[in-house]
Short mmCIF file of C-alpha atoms in Angstrom, two decimals:
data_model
loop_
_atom_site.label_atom_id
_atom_site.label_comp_id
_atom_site.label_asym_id
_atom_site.label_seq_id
_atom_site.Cartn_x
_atom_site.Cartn_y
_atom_site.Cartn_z
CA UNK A 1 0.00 0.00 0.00
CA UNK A 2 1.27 3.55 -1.13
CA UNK A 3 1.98 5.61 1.82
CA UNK A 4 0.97 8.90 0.30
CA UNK A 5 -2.37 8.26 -1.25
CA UNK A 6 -4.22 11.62 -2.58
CA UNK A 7 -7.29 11.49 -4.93
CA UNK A 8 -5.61 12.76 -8.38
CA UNK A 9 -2.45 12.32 -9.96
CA UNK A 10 -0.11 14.58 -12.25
CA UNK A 11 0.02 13.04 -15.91
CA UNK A 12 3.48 11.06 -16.50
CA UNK A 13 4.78 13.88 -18.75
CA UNK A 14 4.29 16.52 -16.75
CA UNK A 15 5.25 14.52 -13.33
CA UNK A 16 8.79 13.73 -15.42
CA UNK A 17 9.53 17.16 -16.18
CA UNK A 18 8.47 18.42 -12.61
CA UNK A 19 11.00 16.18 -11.03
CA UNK A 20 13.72 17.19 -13.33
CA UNK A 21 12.56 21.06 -11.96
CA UNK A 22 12.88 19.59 -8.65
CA UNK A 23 16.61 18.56 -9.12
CA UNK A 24 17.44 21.25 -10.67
CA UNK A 25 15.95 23.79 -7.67
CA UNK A 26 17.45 21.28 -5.18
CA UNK A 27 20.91 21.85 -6.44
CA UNK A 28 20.66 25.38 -7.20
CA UNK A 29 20.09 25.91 -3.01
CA UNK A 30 23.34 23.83 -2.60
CA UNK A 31 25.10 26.29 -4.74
CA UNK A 32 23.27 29.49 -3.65
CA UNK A 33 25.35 30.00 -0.31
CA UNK A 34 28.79 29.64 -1.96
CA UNK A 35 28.71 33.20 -2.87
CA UNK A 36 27.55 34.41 0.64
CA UNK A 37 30.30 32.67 2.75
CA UNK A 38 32.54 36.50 2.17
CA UNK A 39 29.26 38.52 3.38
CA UNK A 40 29.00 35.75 6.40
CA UNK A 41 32.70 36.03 7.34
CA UNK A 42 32.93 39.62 7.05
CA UNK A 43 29.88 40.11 9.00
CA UNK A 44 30.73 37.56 11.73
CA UNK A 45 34.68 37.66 11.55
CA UNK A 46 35.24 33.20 11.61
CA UNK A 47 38.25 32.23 10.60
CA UNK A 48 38.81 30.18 7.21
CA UNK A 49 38.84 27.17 9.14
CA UNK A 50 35.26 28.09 10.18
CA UNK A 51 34.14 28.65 6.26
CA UNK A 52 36.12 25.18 5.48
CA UNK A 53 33.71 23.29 8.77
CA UNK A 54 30.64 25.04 6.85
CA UNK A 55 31.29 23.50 3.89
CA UNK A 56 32.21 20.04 5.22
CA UNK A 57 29.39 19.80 7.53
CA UNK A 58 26.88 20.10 4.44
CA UNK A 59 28.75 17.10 2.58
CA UNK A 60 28.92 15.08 5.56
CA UNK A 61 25.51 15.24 5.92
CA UNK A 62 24.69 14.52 2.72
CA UNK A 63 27.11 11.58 2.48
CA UNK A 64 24.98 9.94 5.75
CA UNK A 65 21.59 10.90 4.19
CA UNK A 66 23.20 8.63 0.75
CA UNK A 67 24.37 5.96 2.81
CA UNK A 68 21.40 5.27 5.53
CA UNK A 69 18.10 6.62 2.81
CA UNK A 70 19.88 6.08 -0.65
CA UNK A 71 17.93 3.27 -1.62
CA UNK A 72 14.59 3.81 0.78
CA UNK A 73 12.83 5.03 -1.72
CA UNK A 74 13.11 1.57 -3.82
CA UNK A 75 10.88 0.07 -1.01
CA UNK A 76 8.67 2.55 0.54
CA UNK A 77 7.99 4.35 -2.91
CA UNK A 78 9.80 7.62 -4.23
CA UNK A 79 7.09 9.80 -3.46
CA UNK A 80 6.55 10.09 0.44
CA UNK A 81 10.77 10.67 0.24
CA UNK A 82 10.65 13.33 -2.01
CA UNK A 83 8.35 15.28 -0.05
CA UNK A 84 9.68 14.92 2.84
CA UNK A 85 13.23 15.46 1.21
CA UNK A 86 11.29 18.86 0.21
CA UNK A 87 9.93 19.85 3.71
CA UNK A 88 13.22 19.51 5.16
CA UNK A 89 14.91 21.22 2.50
CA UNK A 90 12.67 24.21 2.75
CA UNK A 91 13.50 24.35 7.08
CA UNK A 92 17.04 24.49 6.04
CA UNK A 93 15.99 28.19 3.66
CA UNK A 94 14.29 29.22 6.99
CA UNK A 95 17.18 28.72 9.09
CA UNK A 96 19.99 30.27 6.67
CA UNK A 97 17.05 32.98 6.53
CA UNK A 98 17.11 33.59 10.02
CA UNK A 99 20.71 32.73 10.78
CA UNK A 100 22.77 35.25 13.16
CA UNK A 101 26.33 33.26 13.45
CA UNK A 102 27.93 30.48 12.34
CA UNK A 103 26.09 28.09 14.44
CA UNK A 104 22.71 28.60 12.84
CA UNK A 105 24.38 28.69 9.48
CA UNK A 106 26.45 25.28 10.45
CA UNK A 107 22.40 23.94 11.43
CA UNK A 108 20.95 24.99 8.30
CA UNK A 109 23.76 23.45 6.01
CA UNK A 110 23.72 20.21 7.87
CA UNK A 111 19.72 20.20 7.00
CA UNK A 112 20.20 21.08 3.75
CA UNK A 113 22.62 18.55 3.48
CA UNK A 114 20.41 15.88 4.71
CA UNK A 115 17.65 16.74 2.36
CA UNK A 116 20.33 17.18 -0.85
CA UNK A 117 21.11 13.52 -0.20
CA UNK A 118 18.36 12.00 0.69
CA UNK A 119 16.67 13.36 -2.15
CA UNK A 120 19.50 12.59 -5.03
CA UNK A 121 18.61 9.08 -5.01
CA UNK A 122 14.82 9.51 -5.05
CA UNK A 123 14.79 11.89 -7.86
CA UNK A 124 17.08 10.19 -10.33
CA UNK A 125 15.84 7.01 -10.09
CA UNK A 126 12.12 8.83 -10.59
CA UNK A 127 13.33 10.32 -13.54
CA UNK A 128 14.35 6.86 -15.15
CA UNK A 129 11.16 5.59 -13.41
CA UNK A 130 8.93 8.30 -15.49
CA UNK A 131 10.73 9.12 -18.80
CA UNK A 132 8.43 10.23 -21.22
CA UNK A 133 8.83 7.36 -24.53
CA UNK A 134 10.28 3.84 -24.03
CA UNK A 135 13.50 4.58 -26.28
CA UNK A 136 14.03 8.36 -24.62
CA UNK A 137 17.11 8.92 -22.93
CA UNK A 138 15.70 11.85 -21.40
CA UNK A 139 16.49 10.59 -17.75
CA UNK A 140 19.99 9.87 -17.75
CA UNK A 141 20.63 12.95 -19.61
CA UNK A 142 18.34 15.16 -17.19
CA UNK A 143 20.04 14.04 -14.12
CA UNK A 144 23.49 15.10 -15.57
CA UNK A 145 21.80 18.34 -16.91
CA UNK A 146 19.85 19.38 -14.22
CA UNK A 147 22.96 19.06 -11.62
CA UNK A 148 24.84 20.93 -13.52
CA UNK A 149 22.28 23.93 -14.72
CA UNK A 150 21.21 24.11 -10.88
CA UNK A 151 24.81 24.50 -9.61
CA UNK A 152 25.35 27.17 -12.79
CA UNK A 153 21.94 28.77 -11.63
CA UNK A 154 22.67 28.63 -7.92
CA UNK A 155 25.58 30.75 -8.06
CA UNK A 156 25.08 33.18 -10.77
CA UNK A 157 21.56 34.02 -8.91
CA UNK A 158 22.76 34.82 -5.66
CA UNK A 159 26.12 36.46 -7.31
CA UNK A 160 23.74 38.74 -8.79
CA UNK A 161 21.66 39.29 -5.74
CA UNK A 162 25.18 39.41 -3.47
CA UNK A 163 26.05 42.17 -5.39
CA UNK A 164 23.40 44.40 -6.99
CA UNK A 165 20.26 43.46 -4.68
CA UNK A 166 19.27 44.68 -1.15
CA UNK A 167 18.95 42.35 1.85
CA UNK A 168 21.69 39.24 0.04
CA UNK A 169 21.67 37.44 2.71
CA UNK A 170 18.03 36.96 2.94
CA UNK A 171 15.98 37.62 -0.30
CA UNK A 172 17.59 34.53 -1.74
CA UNK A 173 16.16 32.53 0.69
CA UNK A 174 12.95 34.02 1.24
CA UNK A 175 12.39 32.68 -2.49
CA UNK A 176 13.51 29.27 -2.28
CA UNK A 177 11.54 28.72 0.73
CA UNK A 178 8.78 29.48 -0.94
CA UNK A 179 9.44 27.33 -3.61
CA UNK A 180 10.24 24.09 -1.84
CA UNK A 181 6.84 24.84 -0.23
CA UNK A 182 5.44 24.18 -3.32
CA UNK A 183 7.18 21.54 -4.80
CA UNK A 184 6.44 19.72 -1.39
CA UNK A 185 3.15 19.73 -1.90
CA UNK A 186 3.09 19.16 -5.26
CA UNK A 187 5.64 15.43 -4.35
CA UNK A 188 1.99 14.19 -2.68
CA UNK A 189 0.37 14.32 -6.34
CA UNK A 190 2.75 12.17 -8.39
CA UNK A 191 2.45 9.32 -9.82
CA UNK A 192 4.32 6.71 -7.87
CA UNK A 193 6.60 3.98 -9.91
CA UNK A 194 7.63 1.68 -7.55
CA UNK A 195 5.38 -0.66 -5.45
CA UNK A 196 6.18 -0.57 -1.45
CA UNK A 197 7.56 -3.77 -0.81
CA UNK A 198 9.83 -5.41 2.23
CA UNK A 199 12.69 -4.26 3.33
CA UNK A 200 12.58 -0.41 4.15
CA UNK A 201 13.98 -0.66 7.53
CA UNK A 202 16.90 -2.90 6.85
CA UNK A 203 17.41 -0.45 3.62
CA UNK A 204 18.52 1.85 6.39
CA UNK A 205 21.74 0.52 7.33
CA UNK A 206 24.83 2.71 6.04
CA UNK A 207 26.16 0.74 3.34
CA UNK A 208 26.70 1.19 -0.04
CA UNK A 209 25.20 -1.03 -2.45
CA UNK A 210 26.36 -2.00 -6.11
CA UNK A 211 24.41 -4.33 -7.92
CA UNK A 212 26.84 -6.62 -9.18
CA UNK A 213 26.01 -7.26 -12.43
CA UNK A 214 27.10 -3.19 -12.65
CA UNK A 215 29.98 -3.55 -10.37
CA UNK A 216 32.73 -3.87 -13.33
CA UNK A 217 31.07 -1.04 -14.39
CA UNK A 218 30.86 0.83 -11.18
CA UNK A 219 34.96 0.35 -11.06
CA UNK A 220 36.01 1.48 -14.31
CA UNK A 221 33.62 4.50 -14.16
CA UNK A 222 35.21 5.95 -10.33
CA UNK A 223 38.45 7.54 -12.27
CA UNK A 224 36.26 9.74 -14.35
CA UNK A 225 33.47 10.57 -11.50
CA UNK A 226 36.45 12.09 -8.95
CA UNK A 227 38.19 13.52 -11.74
CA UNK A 228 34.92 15.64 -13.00
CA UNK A 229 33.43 16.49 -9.34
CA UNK A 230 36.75 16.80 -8.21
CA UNK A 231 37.27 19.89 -10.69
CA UNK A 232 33.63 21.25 -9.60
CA UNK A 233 35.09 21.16 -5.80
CA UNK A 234 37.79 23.53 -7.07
CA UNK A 235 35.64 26.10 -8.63
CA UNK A 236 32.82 25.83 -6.01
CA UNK A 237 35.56 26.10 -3.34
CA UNK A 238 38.09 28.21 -4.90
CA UNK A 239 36.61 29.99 -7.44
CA UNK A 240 35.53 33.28 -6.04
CA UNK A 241 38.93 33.42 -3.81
CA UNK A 242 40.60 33.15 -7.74
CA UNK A 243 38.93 35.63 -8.91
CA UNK A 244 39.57 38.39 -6.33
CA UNK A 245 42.83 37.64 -4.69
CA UNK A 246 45.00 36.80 -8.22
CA UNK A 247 43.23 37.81 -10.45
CA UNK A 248 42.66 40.63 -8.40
CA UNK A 249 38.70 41.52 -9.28
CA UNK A 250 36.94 42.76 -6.57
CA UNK A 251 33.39 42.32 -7.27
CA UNK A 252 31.51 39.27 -5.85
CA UNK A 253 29.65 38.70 -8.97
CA UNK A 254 32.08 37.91 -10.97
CA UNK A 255 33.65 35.23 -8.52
CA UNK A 256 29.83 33.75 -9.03
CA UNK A 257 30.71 33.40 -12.61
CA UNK A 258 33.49 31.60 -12.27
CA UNK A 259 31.39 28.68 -10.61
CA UNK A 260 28.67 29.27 -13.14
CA UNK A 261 30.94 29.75 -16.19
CA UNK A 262 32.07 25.82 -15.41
CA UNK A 263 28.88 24.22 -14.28
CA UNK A 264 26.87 26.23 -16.99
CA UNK A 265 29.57 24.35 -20.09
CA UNK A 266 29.11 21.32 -18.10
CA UNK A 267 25.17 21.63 -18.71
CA UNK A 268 25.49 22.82 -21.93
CA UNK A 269 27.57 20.08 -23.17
CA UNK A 270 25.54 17.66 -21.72
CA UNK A 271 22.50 18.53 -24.07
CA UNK A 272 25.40 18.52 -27.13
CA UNK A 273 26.67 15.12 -26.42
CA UNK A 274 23.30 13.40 -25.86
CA UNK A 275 23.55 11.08 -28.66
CA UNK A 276 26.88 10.33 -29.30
CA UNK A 277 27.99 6.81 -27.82
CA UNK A 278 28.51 7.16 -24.34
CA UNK A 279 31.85 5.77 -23.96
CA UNK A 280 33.54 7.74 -26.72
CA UNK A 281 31.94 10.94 -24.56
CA UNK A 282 33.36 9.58 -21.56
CA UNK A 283 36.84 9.63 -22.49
CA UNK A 284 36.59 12.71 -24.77
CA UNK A 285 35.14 14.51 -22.46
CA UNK A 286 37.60 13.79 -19.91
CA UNK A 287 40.59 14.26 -22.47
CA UNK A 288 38.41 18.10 -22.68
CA UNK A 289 38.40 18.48 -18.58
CA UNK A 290 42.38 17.90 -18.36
CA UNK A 291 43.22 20.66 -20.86
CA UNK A 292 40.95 23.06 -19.49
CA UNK A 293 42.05 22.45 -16.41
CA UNK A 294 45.56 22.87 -17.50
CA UNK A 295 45.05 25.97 -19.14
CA UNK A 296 43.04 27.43 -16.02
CA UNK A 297 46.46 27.11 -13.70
CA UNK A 298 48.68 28.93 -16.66
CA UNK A 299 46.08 31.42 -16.91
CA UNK A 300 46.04 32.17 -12.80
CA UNK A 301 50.76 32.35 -13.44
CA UNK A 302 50.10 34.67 -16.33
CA UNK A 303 47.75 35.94 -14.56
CA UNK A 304 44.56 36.00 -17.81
CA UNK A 305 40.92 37.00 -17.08
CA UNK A 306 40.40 35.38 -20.17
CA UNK A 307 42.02 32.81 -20.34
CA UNK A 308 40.91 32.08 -17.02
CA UNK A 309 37.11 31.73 -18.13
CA UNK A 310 38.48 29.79 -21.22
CA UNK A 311 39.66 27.06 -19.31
CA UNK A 312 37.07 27.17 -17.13
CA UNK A 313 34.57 26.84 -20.23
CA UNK A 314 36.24 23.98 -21.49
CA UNK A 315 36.75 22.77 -18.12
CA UNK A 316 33.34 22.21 -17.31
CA UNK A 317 32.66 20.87 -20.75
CA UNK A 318 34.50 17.72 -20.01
CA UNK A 319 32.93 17.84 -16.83
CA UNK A 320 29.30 17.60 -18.26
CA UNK A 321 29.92 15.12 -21.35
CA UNK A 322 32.25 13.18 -19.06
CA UNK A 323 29.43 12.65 -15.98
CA UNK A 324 26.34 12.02 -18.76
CA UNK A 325 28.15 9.25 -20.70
CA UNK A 326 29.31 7.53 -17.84
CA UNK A 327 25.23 8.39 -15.94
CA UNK A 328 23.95 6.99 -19.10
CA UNK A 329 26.80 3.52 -19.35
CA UNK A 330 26.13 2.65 -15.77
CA UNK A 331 21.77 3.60 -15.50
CA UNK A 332 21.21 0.74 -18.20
CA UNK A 333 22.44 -1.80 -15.72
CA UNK A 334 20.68 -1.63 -13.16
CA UNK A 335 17.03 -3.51 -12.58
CA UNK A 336 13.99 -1.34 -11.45
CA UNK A 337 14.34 -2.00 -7.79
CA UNK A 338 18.38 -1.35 -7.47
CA UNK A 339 18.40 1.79 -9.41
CA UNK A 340 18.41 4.55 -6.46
CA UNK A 341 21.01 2.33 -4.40
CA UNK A 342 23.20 2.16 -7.60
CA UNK A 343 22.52 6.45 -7.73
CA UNK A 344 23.33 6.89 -4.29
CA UNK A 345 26.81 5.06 -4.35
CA UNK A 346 27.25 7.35 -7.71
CA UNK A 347 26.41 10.07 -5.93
CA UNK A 348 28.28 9.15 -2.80
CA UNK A 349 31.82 8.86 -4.93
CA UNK A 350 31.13 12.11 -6.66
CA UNK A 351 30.22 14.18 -2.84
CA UNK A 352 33.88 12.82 -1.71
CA UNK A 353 35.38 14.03 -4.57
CA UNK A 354 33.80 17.40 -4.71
CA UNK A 355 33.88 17.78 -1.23
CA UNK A 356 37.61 16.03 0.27
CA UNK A 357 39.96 17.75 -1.64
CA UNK A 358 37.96 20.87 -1.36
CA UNK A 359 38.31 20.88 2.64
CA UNK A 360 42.29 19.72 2.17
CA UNK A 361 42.44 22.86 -0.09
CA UNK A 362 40.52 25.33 2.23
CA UNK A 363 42.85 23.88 5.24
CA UNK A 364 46.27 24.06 3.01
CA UNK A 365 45.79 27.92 1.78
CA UNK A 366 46.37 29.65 4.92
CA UNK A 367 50.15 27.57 5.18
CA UNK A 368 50.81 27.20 1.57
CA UNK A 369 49.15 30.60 -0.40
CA UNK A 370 46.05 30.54 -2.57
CA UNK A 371 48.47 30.49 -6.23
CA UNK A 372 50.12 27.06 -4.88
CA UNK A 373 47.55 25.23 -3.30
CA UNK A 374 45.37 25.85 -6.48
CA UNK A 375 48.49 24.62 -8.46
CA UNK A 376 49.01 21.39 -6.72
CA UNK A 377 44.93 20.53 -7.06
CA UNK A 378 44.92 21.53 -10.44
CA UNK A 379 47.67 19.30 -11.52
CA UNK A 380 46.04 16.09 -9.22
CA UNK A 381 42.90 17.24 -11.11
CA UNK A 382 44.45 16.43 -14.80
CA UNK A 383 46.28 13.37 -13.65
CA UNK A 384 43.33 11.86 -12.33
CA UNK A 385 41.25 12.91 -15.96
CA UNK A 386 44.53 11.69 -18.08
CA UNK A 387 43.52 8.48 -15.84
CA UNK A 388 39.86 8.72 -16.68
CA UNK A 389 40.40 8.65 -20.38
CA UNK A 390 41.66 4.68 -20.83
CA UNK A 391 39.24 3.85 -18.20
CA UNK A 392 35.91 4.73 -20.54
CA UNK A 393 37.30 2.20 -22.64
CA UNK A 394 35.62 -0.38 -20.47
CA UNK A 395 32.20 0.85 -19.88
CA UNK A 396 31.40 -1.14 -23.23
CA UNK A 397 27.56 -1.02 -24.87
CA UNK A 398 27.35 -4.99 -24.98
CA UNK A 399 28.46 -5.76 -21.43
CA UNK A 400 25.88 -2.93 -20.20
CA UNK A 401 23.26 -4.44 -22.18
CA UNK A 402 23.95 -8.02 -21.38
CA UNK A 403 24.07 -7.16 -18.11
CA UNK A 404 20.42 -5.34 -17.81
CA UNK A 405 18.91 -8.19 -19.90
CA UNK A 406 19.88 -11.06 -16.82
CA UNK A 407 19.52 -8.21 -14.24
CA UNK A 408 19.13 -9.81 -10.43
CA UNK A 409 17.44 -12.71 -10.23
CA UNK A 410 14.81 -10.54 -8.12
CA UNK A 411 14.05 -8.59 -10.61
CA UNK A 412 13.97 -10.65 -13.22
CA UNK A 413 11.82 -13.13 -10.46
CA UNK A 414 9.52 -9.61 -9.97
CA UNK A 415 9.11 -8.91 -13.96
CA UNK A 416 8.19 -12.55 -14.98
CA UNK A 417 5.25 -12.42 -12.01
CA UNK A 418 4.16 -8.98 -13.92
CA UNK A 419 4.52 -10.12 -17.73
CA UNK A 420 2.36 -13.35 -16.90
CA UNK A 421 -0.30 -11.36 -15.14
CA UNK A 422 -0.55 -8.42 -17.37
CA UNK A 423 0.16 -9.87 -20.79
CA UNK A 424 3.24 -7.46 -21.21
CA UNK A 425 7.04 -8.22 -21.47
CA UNK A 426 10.09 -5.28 -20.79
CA UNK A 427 13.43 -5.43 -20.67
CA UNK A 428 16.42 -2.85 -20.47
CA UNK A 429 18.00 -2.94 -23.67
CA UNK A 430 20.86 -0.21 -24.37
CA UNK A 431 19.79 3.50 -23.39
CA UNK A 432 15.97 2.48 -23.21
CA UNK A 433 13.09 0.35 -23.07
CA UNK A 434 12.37 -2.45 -25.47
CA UNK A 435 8.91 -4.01 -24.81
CA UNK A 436 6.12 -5.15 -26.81
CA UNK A 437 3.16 -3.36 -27.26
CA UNK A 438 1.37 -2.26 -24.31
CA UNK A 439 1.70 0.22 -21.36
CA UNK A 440 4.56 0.74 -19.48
CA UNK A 441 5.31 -1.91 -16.78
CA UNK A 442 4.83 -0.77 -13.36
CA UNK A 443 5.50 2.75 -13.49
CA UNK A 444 2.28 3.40 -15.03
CA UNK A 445 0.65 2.72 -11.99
CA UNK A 446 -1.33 5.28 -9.92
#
């Protein structure tokens, strides 16, 4: 029995796109304080250590919200998560709205934190749950796209309001409470994809889970997911501080840019790359991330403006077509009930890798200087992408697609009880469903 059981339902199509909103608005609120951590330590006079505990806090919470709800919502339904993802999400806006020091602003990142993660998992599995034509690869390509565009979003909005707009350190806020309001309330009207099953409470134990029919996958695919998040962790975390203390430009919206310039390529590219074969994106995309990245650190010893953004740009190019072609290799694997745990452990690799080196680099600037410490990330940054490169090579087409046709034997145990009771046969075949004719299994249900 559905937990969450209101009278009407949103139509697939619509339900689809409102979850990729969702992501997108979920990810813009992680990004949205990045440009108010100056205003906050000016204001409150903490140390850089203190800004570097802010930031960790929110990925540590997030890391514990993947590892003990990352696959809930493949028992108890992806609905009742997501809106309670949502509620708790919009408490964390009230607190940073309300926030007077750094321990309210520690409270409402750990919250938002909780609800980032818990909701990751939820949200991209829905979207694979819900896409809109059997053969669409809308889903894998909207949970690349909408990460990206909300981190671009995130930090070009509240650069803008930092800067140009009264009250920045509320107004921002003020809005996205509001908005996660909404989108709570519309969670409870969704159509819901998965039936509850057994299980939910021993889902909770911290653990991450890799089906293993997708583990070979899951290996050959880490290289390129810390290499690409591990370049967004230096622009999230040191991008602004680039901007203004070498490059010496003293206005916060422009240190905005500089996270936006890189996640907005990464979307961008993304939606370019959609149908090329997703290994060949893989490794050219991460071929793309190393020489941006490379000529990002020449342009901060020249110092360049331009050239900075350049290799930014290109940067975050490789960034997005590397994350979507390796998304899209490894979301064909899995069955219809190990999807969100194979997500979460996605999504936990890529949180260390934004988030660990980007607390080693905010602890390492005050002894080593802003220049080197950027240097020595940089260069760890291109290695690991050089690394990345002979590594798509084996996230091969057949072995993804051999692997989703045996799936789990629970799943496959699960479909053969629905084919012979409904008439219908599905299977994961390549970047989409091949089925014959007929509704679509399961996630057609209301």
């Amino acid at each position: 029995m559905n937990i969450l059981r209101p009278g009407r339902r949103i139509p697939r199509p619509f339900a689809f796109w409102l979850l990729a909103g969702t992501l997108l608005a979920i990810l813009a609120a992680s990004a949205a304080p990045s440009p108010l951590y100056v205003v906050y330590q000016e204001r409150w006079g903490f140390s850089p250590t203190v800004l570097t505990a802010v930031f960790a806090i929110y990925v540590l919470a997030l890391l514990v919200a993947l590892l003990v709800g990352g696959g809930l919502s493949d028992h108890i339904g992806r609905r009742p998560v997501l809106a309670a993802s949502l509620i708790t999400e919009a408490a964390s806006m009230v607190v940073f709205l309300t926030a007077d020091g750094v321990g309210p602003l520690l409270l409402a990142r750990a919250l938002q934190g909780l609800a980032t993660g818990a909701a990751a998992g939820a949200l991209s599995a829905g979207l694979l749950d819900l896409q809109p034509s059997p053969t669409s690869t809308l889903g894998p390509l909207l949970n690349s796209v909408a990460s990206t565009a909300g981190l671009a979003a995130g930090a070009l909005g509240t650069g803008l309001l930092v800067q140009y707009a009264p009250a920045p350190t509320t107004l921002v806020f003020a809005l996205f409470t509001a908005l996660f309001v909404l989108l709570a309330a519309s969670a409870l009207f969704l159509p819901e994809p998965v039936t509850p099953r057994p299980g939910a409470w021993a889902s909770l134990r911290p653990r991450v889970s890799v089906p293993p029919q997708a583990r070979r996958a899951f290996l050959a695919a880490v290289p390129t997911l810390v290499a690409t998040w591990a370049l967004g962790g230096l622009y999230l975390a040191l991008g602004p501080s680039l901007t203004a203390g070498i490059l010496h430009i003293d206005n916060r919206f422009v240190g905005a840019l500089a996270v936006t310039t890189t996640t907005g390529a990464a979307a961008v590219a993304s939606l370019l790359v959609r149908d090329l074969p997703p290994q060949r994106v893989t490794a050219a995309g991460a071929l793309a991330l190393a020489v941006g990245t490379g000529l990002t650190l020449v342009a901060l010893t020249v110092p360049s403006t331009l050239l900075f953004f350049l290799g930014a740009a290109l940067a975050g190019s490789g960034f997005g077509s590397s994350f979507v072609g390796t998304f899209r290799s490894l979301a064909v694997i899995a069955g219809a009930t190990e999807r969100a745990k194979l997500i979460a452990a996605v999504y936990i690799v890529s949180y260390l890798a934004l988030s660990v080196p980007a607390v080693l680099a905010g602890l390492a600037v005050p002894s080593f200087g802003l220049h080197a410490t950027t240097t020595v990330y940089g260069a760890v940054v291109i290695l690991l992408a050089l690394l990345a490169v002979p590594s798509a090579a084996a996230l091969r087409k057949p072995a993804a697609t051999l692997s989703a046709a045996v799936a789990s034997s629970e799943d496959s145990a699960t479909a053969i009880t629905k084919d012979v009771a409904s008439g219908r046969h599905a299977m994961w075949v390549g970047a989409g469903w091949s089925r014959s004719p007929g509704r679509h299994p399961a996630s057609d249900r209301h």
